[in-house]
């Protein structure tokens, strides 16, 4: 029973359950147009094809299956397109229970696209994009089929929905006997379908990256750049016997590759092949090319402020070189033209590898951990607890369970201590004097509004305590809200922690309930006014004066 809790084992089990339920639905008599039970093998094959989104059929979808059967098929390839665990996690988000770590692990394995920490946000994007795109494409198809091809509006709506969902999930099913051959000259039918297929082929992490960074190419992840550029992955990779890949070299081609290298090879589905030691002829033009490439790109020696700047420049130089350099064997082609000819033989790159080296660390009493001869700060809540450090090429991410408690740029020097002053805020609340003397707060980069407040409050002990009271509100209200409250207080000339905390308190108050709206029938014809002369109108004309 414990084995069934493994997310990797849950995935095929849930796919089998979906196929079993689909087979049962298609085996019902009213699932066929003739009202008789479909043969078991026909129902099983159709359900399997729908859940696996292959599009293979053994009977005509529009002629053999009834409306109920077609709807069941639609739901099956919709679930198959989502991925069983993706759909389950989305349902968990909608009912408000959040995303458990096990759900996120299983979703990541099944979709092969999500990082554990970003599963919830990406899945929300999956759900939103899927619903919006499918409804939009269905509307366009229905209007075109009804207005131009003369279908009744109800029939056109059903065909539009079915083909929209089928296209977005790459299912290949159709409610027409000739599939979409009847629309081969209609760009208003084929265009939306092609757009839907291309959009989902990009992958949701690519969409999220583009949404977050817009059209800023340099800020896109490598996977996004490769996907948009149409690059792929070879089926087999030939590697030298470098220590980063090979643990043990045996006679011939037998090797023991290290675990992280095998994870990368399995992720990209590349078959690793090792070269024989001292056999340069096995490596084509690669042997001795490192020195050549260094001379081509890095002489004279260049300087860059960041790795991102270096990688951006190097990428542009490589692309420029491929367009100018003739291929060593096919002289009539450049390297770039030869690559374009080879692209169809590459397999698609589905997702970037979350490549990191993970180690266990114990946090010291000063909220520091040591890695690669440098020290990095972590959140104060992790003091003297075990944490997991993930070392990437450009950053250090520290986790404690599901929580990310530190995220620093990676430094490659030695004997440096990298602080994030916000990690020490809970400590600062108890020891305000550390604001001036504590190492984490020396030259700390505060928002402009807080810098102005600090300067106006002064530098004595009382000023430190008042400023720390304002900073402590960041733990409950967030930095953006505190900075806004500080700006509001400074604008009215109130340099006081009490005023700032009062502003934050008022903003936390729930909105006032709407006042009772008086029905029109109960409205007063003559609203009361302070005029005693109105009472004289009630007296008769012969009343005494």
XYZ file of C-alpha atoms in Angstrom:
545
model
C 0.000 0.000 0.000
C 2.885 2.376 0.724
C 4.046 1.949 -2.862
C 0.784 3.431 -4.132
C 1.631 6.686 -2.359
C 4.563 7.199 -4.701
C 3.548 9.905 -7.240
C 5.372 8.089 -10.035
C 3.225 4.994 -9.432
C 0.035 7.031 -9.107
C 0.291 8.432 -12.619
C -0.090 5.200 -14.657
C -2.707 4.002 -12.153
C -4.808 7.127 -12.655
C -4.437 6.921 -16.422
C -5.668 3.351 -16.262
C -8.602 4.465 -14.115
C -9.503 7.159 -16.644
C -9.358 4.612 -19.467
C -11.492 2.181 -17.452
C -14.149 4.833 -16.741
C -14.113 5.905 -20.397
C -14.512 2.308 -21.538
C -17.458 1.860 -19.183
C -19.178 5.011 -20.487
C -18.658 4.036 -24.128
C -20.010 0.536 -23.389
C -23.412 1.915 -22.386
C -26.155 1.308 -24.976
C -27.012 4.998 -25.397
C -23.354 5.822 -26.166
C -23.829 4.547 -29.738
C -26.056 6.072 -32.388
C -27.941 2.755 -32.872
C -28.658 2.306 -29.150
C -26.750 -0.986 -28.802
C -23.712 -1.787 -26.725
C -20.391 -1.193 -28.455
C -18.027 -4.178 -28.532
C -15.702 -4.120 -25.549
C -12.548 -3.887 -27.683
C -13.971 -0.940 -29.651
C -14.885 0.942 -26.462
C -11.517 0.138 -24.857
C -9.476 1.223 -27.897
C -11.436 4.467 -28.332
C -11.136 5.336 -24.623
C -7.396 4.601 -24.653
C -6.878 6.683 -27.782
C -8.843 9.607 -26.301
C -7.078 9.632 -22.929
C -3.672 9.241 -24.611
C -4.666 11.936 -27.200
C -3.443 9.881 -30.156
C -6.473 10.443 -32.430
C -6.568 6.821 -33.632
C -10.082 5.431 -34.248
C -11.586 2.105 -35.317
C -15.114 3.460 -35.916
C -16.363 6.776 -37.240
C -16.757 9.249 -34.387
C -19.730 11.182 -35.887
C -21.573 8.148 -37.264
C -20.998 5.411 -34.686
C -21.194 7.351 -31.426
C -24.244 9.220 -30.157
C -24.113 12.711 -28.684
C -23.481 11.146 -25.260
C -20.604 9.090 -26.651
C -19.062 12.120 -28.360
C -19.287 14.176 -25.168
C -17.622 11.338 -23.241
C -14.813 11.219 -25.819
C -14.400 15.009 -25.567
C -14.021 14.858 -21.798
C -11.553 11.994 -22.088
C -9.138 13.786 -24.389
C -9.599 17.001 -22.410
C -8.505 15.146 -19.269
C -5.746 13.419 -21.211
C -4.526 16.775 -22.503
C -4.444 18.275 -19.035
C -2.737 15.264 -17.570
C -4.532 13.353 -14.828
C -2.508 14.852 -12.002
C -2.724 18.351 -13.504
C -6.515 18.102 -13.504
C -6.556 16.773 -9.944
C -4.336 19.588 -8.720
C -6.437 22.200 -10.503
C -9.530 20.835 -8.783
C -7.724 21.119 -5.463
C -6.943 24.748 -6.173
C -10.556 25.523 -7.092
C -11.994 24.026 -3.923
C -9.461 25.973 -1.899
C -7.377 23.237 -0.321
C -4.206 24.435 -2.049
C -1.562 22.270 -3.665
C 0.124 19.620 -1.585
C 3.748 18.699 -2.134
C 2.726 15.230 -3.296
C 0.340 16.732 -5.880
C 3.052 19.044 -7.114
C 5.577 16.219 -7.366
C 3.174 14.045 -9.310
C 2.154 16.896 -11.587
C 5.786 17.674 -12.289
C 6.543 14.071 -13.172
C 3.499 13.666 -15.408
C 3.709 16.971 -17.261
C 7.540 17.156 -17.149
C 7.158 20.935 -17.283
C 6.776 22.393 -13.795
C 9.214 23.312 -11.075
C 8.018 22.241 -7.643
C 7.924 25.758 -6.237
C 5.983 27.179 -9.208
C 3.369 24.434 -9.647
C 0.403 26.398 -8.315
C 1.017 29.506 -10.429
C 1.707 27.502 -13.589
C -1.374 25.325 -13.072
C -3.533 28.410 -12.685
C -2.084 29.594 -15.990
C -2.838 26.168 -17.544
C -6.459 26.373 -16.466
C -6.958 30.004 -17.488
C -5.296 29.719 -20.892
C -7.060 26.448 -21.669
C -10.551 27.767 -20.899
C -10.041 31.139 -22.600
C -8.424 29.763 -25.756
C -10.864 26.860 -26.155
C -13.906 29.109 -25.719
C -12.496 31.750 -28.079
C -11.641 29.205 -30.809
C -15.004 27.470 -30.359
C -16.837 30.803 -30.776
C -14.923 31.653 -33.971
C -15.490 28.181 -35.459
C -19.191 28.169 -34.558
C -19.805 31.608 -36.114
C -17.973 30.603 -39.294
C -19.692 27.223 -39.619
C -23.100 28.787 -39.047
C -22.736 31.939 -41.140
C -20.646 30.656 -44.061
C -21.298 26.901 -44.195
C -25.026 27.066 -43.416
C -25.114 24.890 -40.279
C -27.885 25.419 -37.698
C -26.489 27.448 -34.813
C -26.813 24.615 -32.271
C -25.042 22.110 -34.513
C -22.349 24.672 -35.368
C -21.785 25.390 -31.673
C -21.248 21.701 -30.893
C -18.856 21.196 -33.833
C -16.960 24.342 -32.836
C -16.555 23.232 -29.214
C -15.487 19.703 -30.155
C -12.897 20.802 -32.727
C -11.584 23.572 -30.467
C -10.953 21.195 -27.547
C -9.555 18.544 -29.892
C -7.113 21.005 -31.492
C -5.934 22.510 -28.199
C -5.175 19.038 -26.798
C -3.672 17.731 -30.071
C -6.255 14.923 -29.897
C -6.978 14.513 -33.624
C -10.645 13.574 -33.122
C -13.356 15.156 -35.274
C -17.150 15.181 -35.483
C -16.950 15.130 -39.298
C -16.539 11.907 -41.250
C -13.845 13.531 -43.405
C -12.236 15.253 -40.405
C -11.578 18.865 -41.518
C -10.980 18.077 -45.201
C -14.174 19.929 -46.070
C -12.604 23.175 -44.838
C -9.327 22.891 -46.751
C -9.912 26.243 -48.509
C -11.392 28.093 -45.529
C -8.686 30.054 -43.649
C -11.187 31.146 -40.989
C -11.586 27.492 -39.918
C -8.038 26.237 -40.409
C -6.373 29.389 -39.046
C -7.828 29.233 -35.508
C -7.189 25.478 -35.345
C -3.546 25.948 -36.388
C -3.140 28.785 -33.877
C -4.486 26.555 -31.097
C -2.143 23.685 -32.009
C 0.933 25.948 -32.169
C 0.037 27.727 -28.922
C -0.222 24.562 -26.864
C 2.948 23.201 -28.502
C 4.923 26.066 -26.975
C 4.124 24.754 -23.507
C 2.727 26.572 -20.506
C 6.080 27.333 -18.827
C 7.085 29.152 -22.017
C 3.824 31.136 -21.917
C 4.414 32.016 -18.270
C 7.985 33.114 -18.973
C 6.864 35.316 -21.877
C 4.011 36.722 -19.784
C 6.389 37.596 -16.938
C 9.207 39.026 -19.066
C 7.183 40.179 -22.100
C 9.349 40.505 -25.231
C 12.619 41.080 -23.377
C 14.638 38.315 -25.084
C 17.610 38.583 -22.720
C 15.409 37.877 -19.687
C 13.798 34.763 -21.201
C 14.843 31.389 -19.837
C 17.040 29.285 -22.103
C 14.179 26.828 -22.626
C 11.926 29.656 -23.840
C 14.556 30.883 -26.278
C 15.130 27.385 -27.629
C 11.408 26.688 -27.947
C 10.629 29.939 -29.750
C 13.679 29.551 -31.972
C 12.602 26.008 -32.849
C 15.737 24.243 -31.617
C 15.618 20.577 -30.663
C 17.626 17.852 -28.980
C 19.655 15.108 -30.701
C 18.841 11.458 -30.105
C 22.406 10.554 -29.131
C 25.183 12.542 -27.511
C 28.901 11.694 -27.724
C 30.776 12.737 -24.583
C 34.387 12.796 -23.594
C 35.285 11.127 -20.309
C 35.033 14.292 -18.212
C 34.712 13.876 -14.464
C 31.446 15.833 -14.424
C 29.823 12.996 -16.402
C 31.814 9.785 -15.889
C 32.529 8.177 -12.527
C 34.375 5.048 -13.689
C 35.961 4.115 -17.057
C 36.068 0.414 -17.954
C 37.489 -1.375 -20.975
C 35.881 -0.422 -24.285
C 32.745 1.719 -24.137
C 31.571 0.553 -20.719
C 31.157 3.480 -18.315
C 29.508 4.346 -15.027
C 27.962 7.801 -15.411
C 27.271 9.891 -12.334
C 23.722 10.349 -11.123
C 23.255 14.031 -12.026
C 24.529 13.477 -15.548
C 22.121 10.564 -16.035
C 19.256 12.724 -14.728
C 20.063 15.305 -17.416
C 20.345 12.677 -20.156
C 17.060 11.029 -19.144
C 15.323 14.397 -18.921
C 16.238 15.338 -22.497
C 15.946 11.708 -23.698
C 19.498 11.702 -25.058
C 21.429 8.431 -25.220
C 24.903 9.132 -23.759
C 27.838 7.523 -25.570
C 31.374 7.808 -24.204
C 34.492 8.175 -26.341
C 37.490 5.892 -25.991
C 40.401 7.455 -24.077
C 43.031 9.047 -26.337
C 40.926 8.433 -29.447
C 40.544 11.880 -30.979
C 39.202 10.501 -34.285
C 35.966 9.508 -32.518
C 35.131 13.130 -31.733
C 34.982 14.600 -35.213
C 35.910 18.282 -35.234
C 35.514 18.673 -31.466
C 38.963 17.523 -30.338
C 41.338 20.412 -29.613
C 38.643 22.955 -30.473
C 38.425 24.491 -26.991
C 41.607 26.487 -27.546
C 40.410 27.502 -31.016
C 37.063 28.741 -29.707
C 38.750 30.683 -26.911
C 40.890 32.451 -29.469
C 37.924 33.113 -31.745
C 35.575 34.633 -29.178
C 37.622 35.706 -26.163
C 40.717 37.421 -27.549
C 41.364 40.086 -26.545
C 40.036 39.147 -23.114
C 36.662 40.755 -22.495
C 35.028 41.908 -19.262
C 31.374 41.585 -18.345
C 29.493 42.818 -15.303
C 27.211 39.776 -14.986
C 26.809 36.228 -16.280
C 23.611 37.313 -18.043
C 25.542 39.952 -19.979
C 28.226 37.410 -20.889
C 25.707 34.794 -22.023
C 23.749 37.346 -24.062
C 26.889 38.489 -25.863
C 28.131 34.931 -26.411
C 24.759 33.837 -27.814
C 24.745 36.709 -30.308
C 28.346 35.973 -31.335
C 27.633 32.268 -31.851
C 24.601 33.027 -34.022
C 26.627 35.544 -36.035
C 29.438 33.035 -36.480
C 27.109 30.263 -37.681
C 25.740 32.578 -40.388
C 29.241 33.441 -41.642
C 31.277 30.254 -41.167
C 31.138 27.664 -44.005
C 30.376 24.088 -43.003
C 33.614 22.017 -42.791
C 32.242 19.282 -45.089
C 29.418 20.939 -47.054
C 31.302 23.981 -48.293
C 28.303 25.409 -50.153
C 26.429 25.802 -46.853
C 27.094 27.823 -43.731
C 26.964 26.155 -40.309
C 23.622 27.867 -39.649
C 22.114 26.605 -42.932
C 23.295 23.062 -42.189
C 21.685 23.277 -38.753
C 18.350 24.290 -40.294
C 18.503 21.257 -42.596
C 19.151 18.974 -39.612
C 16.346 20.403 -37.446
C 13.654 17.920 -38.629
C 15.816 15.077 -37.270
C 15.918 16.608 -33.777
C 13.442 15.610 -31.111
C 11.502 18.410 -29.413
C 12.752 19.894 -26.164
C 9.736 19.651 -23.854
C 11.010 21.354 -20.716
C 14.172 22.837 -19.223
C 16.112 20.748 -16.737
C 15.963 22.117 -13.225
C 19.676 21.537 -12.910
C 21.131 22.042 -9.457
C 23.442 20.439 -6.937
C 21.627 19.855 -3.638
C 23.333 19.550 -0.265
C 22.169 19.456 3.351
C 23.284 22.163 5.768
C 22.750 23.190 9.395
C 22.002 26.877 9.946
C 24.255 28.581 12.471
C 23.101 30.774 15.338
C 23.854 33.845 13.174
C 21.473 32.691 10.397
C 24.326 31.656 8.078
C 25.217 28.561 6.093
C 28.546 27.821 4.397
C 28.834 26.708 0.792
C 31.765 26.693 -1.617
C 33.948 28.759 0.764
C 31.343 31.508 1.089
C 28.585 32.126 3.641
C 24.973 32.995 2.828
C 22.246 34.284 5.141
C 18.863 32.584 5.555
C 15.596 33.574 7.231
C 15.826 33.791 11.021
C 13.131 31.148 11.513
C 15.603 28.502 10.287
C 18.216 29.093 12.988
C 19.859 25.818 14.088
C 17.675 23.762 11.792
C 18.517 21.527 8.836
C 17.953 23.053 5.396
C 18.478 22.027 1.764
C 20.716 24.169 -0.454
C 20.293 24.047 -4.220
C 23.299 25.440 -6.075
C 22.526 26.637 -9.598
C 25.025 28.132 -12.009
C 23.952 31.660 -11.139
C 22.083 31.510 -7.824
C 21.775 29.813 -4.460
C 18.310 28.730 -3.309
C 17.814 27.487 0.256
C 14.702 25.535 1.241
C 13.283 24.351 4.525
C 10.602 21.852 3.609
C 8.330 23.536 1.069
C 9.422 27.068 2.000
C 12.135 29.013 0.197
C 14.010 30.780 2.989
C 16.836 32.331 0.948
C 17.582 33.219 -2.663
C 20.980 34.774 -3.376
C 23.091 35.421 -6.466
C 25.928 32.913 -6.462
C 29.453 34.167 -5.769
C 32.484 32.273 -7.044
C 35.151 33.957 -4.937
C 35.937 32.853 -1.431
C 35.623 34.009 2.179
C 32.687 36.319 1.472
C 29.528 36.675 3.548
C 26.422 37.512 1.566
C 23.645 39.028 3.674
C 20.004 39.744 3.018
C 19.050 42.220 5.798
C 15.379 41.193 5.632
C 16.380 37.760 6.922
C 17.318 39.404 10.242
C 14.196 41.516 10.708
C 12.703 39.288 13.486
C 16.022 39.567 15.348
C 16.086 43.323 14.839
C 12.709 43.681 16.567
C 14.254 42.375 19.790
C 17.601 44.148 19.343
C 17.022 47.557 17.692
C 20.597 48.619 18.429
C 21.838 46.203 15.765
C 20.388 48.529 13.135
C 23.488 50.733 13.302
C 26.142 48.208 14.261
C 25.010 44.848 12.859
C 26.905 43.557 9.823
C 23.739 42.603 7.836
C 22.499 46.206 7.978
C 25.669 47.953 6.878
C 25.081 49.543 3.458
C 21.692 47.803 3.225
C 19.642 48.826 0.213
C 16.328 50.204 1.505
C 13.487 51.659 -0.578
C 13.708 55.462 -1.042
C 10.766 56.233 1.259
C 12.325 54.270 4.134
C 15.682 55.969 3.538
C 13.978 59.391 3.866
C 12.201 58.288 7.053
C 15.456 56.995 8.538
C 17.208 60.269 7.799
C 14.403 62.383 9.289
C 14.124 60.289 12.467
C 17.803 60.753 13.335
C 20.489 58.420 14.696
C 19.870 58.128 18.423
C 18.636 55.018 20.248
C 15.038 56.234 20.368
C 15.100 56.870 16.607
C 16.390 53.313 16.076
C 13.511 51.839 18.080
C 10.910 53.907 16.218
C 12.378 52.991 12.823
C 12.509 49.293 13.753
C 8.816 49.448 14.724
C 8.059 50.569 11.174
C 10.300 47.886 9.676
C 8.634 45.210 11.817
C 5.342 45.955 10.052
C 6.886 44.441 6.907
C 6.475 40.992 8.477
C 2.681 41.375 8.605
C 1.837 43.960 5.922
C 4.554 43.473 3.327
C 7.218 45.879 2.094
C 5.073 47.524 -0.568
C 2.283 48.425 1.888
C 4.757 49.775 4.473
C 6.570 51.862 1.865
C 3.247 53.313 0.683
C 2.236 54.193 4.266
C 5.618 55.871 4.868
C 5.213 57.969 1.710
C 1.724 59.028 2.793
C 2.974 60.064 6.245
C 5.937 61.982 4.847
C 3.721 63.784 2.335
C 1.641 65.246 5.176
C 4.769 66.070 7.190
C 4.194 63.463 9.911
C 7.568 61.893 10.741
C 6.179 59.486 13.315
C 6.082 55.719 13.641
C 2.673 56.025 15.343
C 1.182 57.782 12.325
C 2.608 55.204 9.908
C 1.332 52.274 11.960
C -2.066 53.972 12.225
C -2.225 54.295 8.431
C -1.428 50.596 8.066
C -4.047 49.700 10.683
C -6.727 51.691 8.863
C -5.840 49.989 5.597
C -6.232 46.588 7.229
C -9.776 47.372 8.345
C -12.445 45.501 6.386
C -14.410 47.661 3.939
C -17.540 49.198 5.339
C -20.773 47.477 4.449
C -22.956 49.280 1.970
C -25.690 51.453 3.451
C -29.257 50.214 3.242
C -30.858 51.286 -0.017
C -34.417 52.511 0.507
C -36.887 50.985 -1.944
C -38.481 53.464 -4.313
C -41.978 52.780 -2.936
C -40.883 53.784 0.577
C -39.265 57.050 -0.433
C -40.784 60.177 1.156
C -42.748 62.451 -1.128
C -42.110 65.439 1.123
C -38.787 65.029 2.905
C -38.650 66.711 6.344
C -37.171 70.194 6.498
C -36.676 72.622 9.394
C -39.589 74.939 8.518
C -42.414 75.411 11.047
C -44.471 77.343 8.497
C -45.316 74.028 6.882
C -47.537 73.225 9.874
C -49.684 76.338 9.165
C -50.758 74.700 5.923
C -52.512 72.033 7.995
C -54.730 74.606 9.744
C -58.002 75.565 8.207
C -58.604 78.973 6.628
C -60.944 79.930 9.490
C -58.609 78.867 12.276
C -57.897 81.385 14.965
C -54.826 83.431 14.519
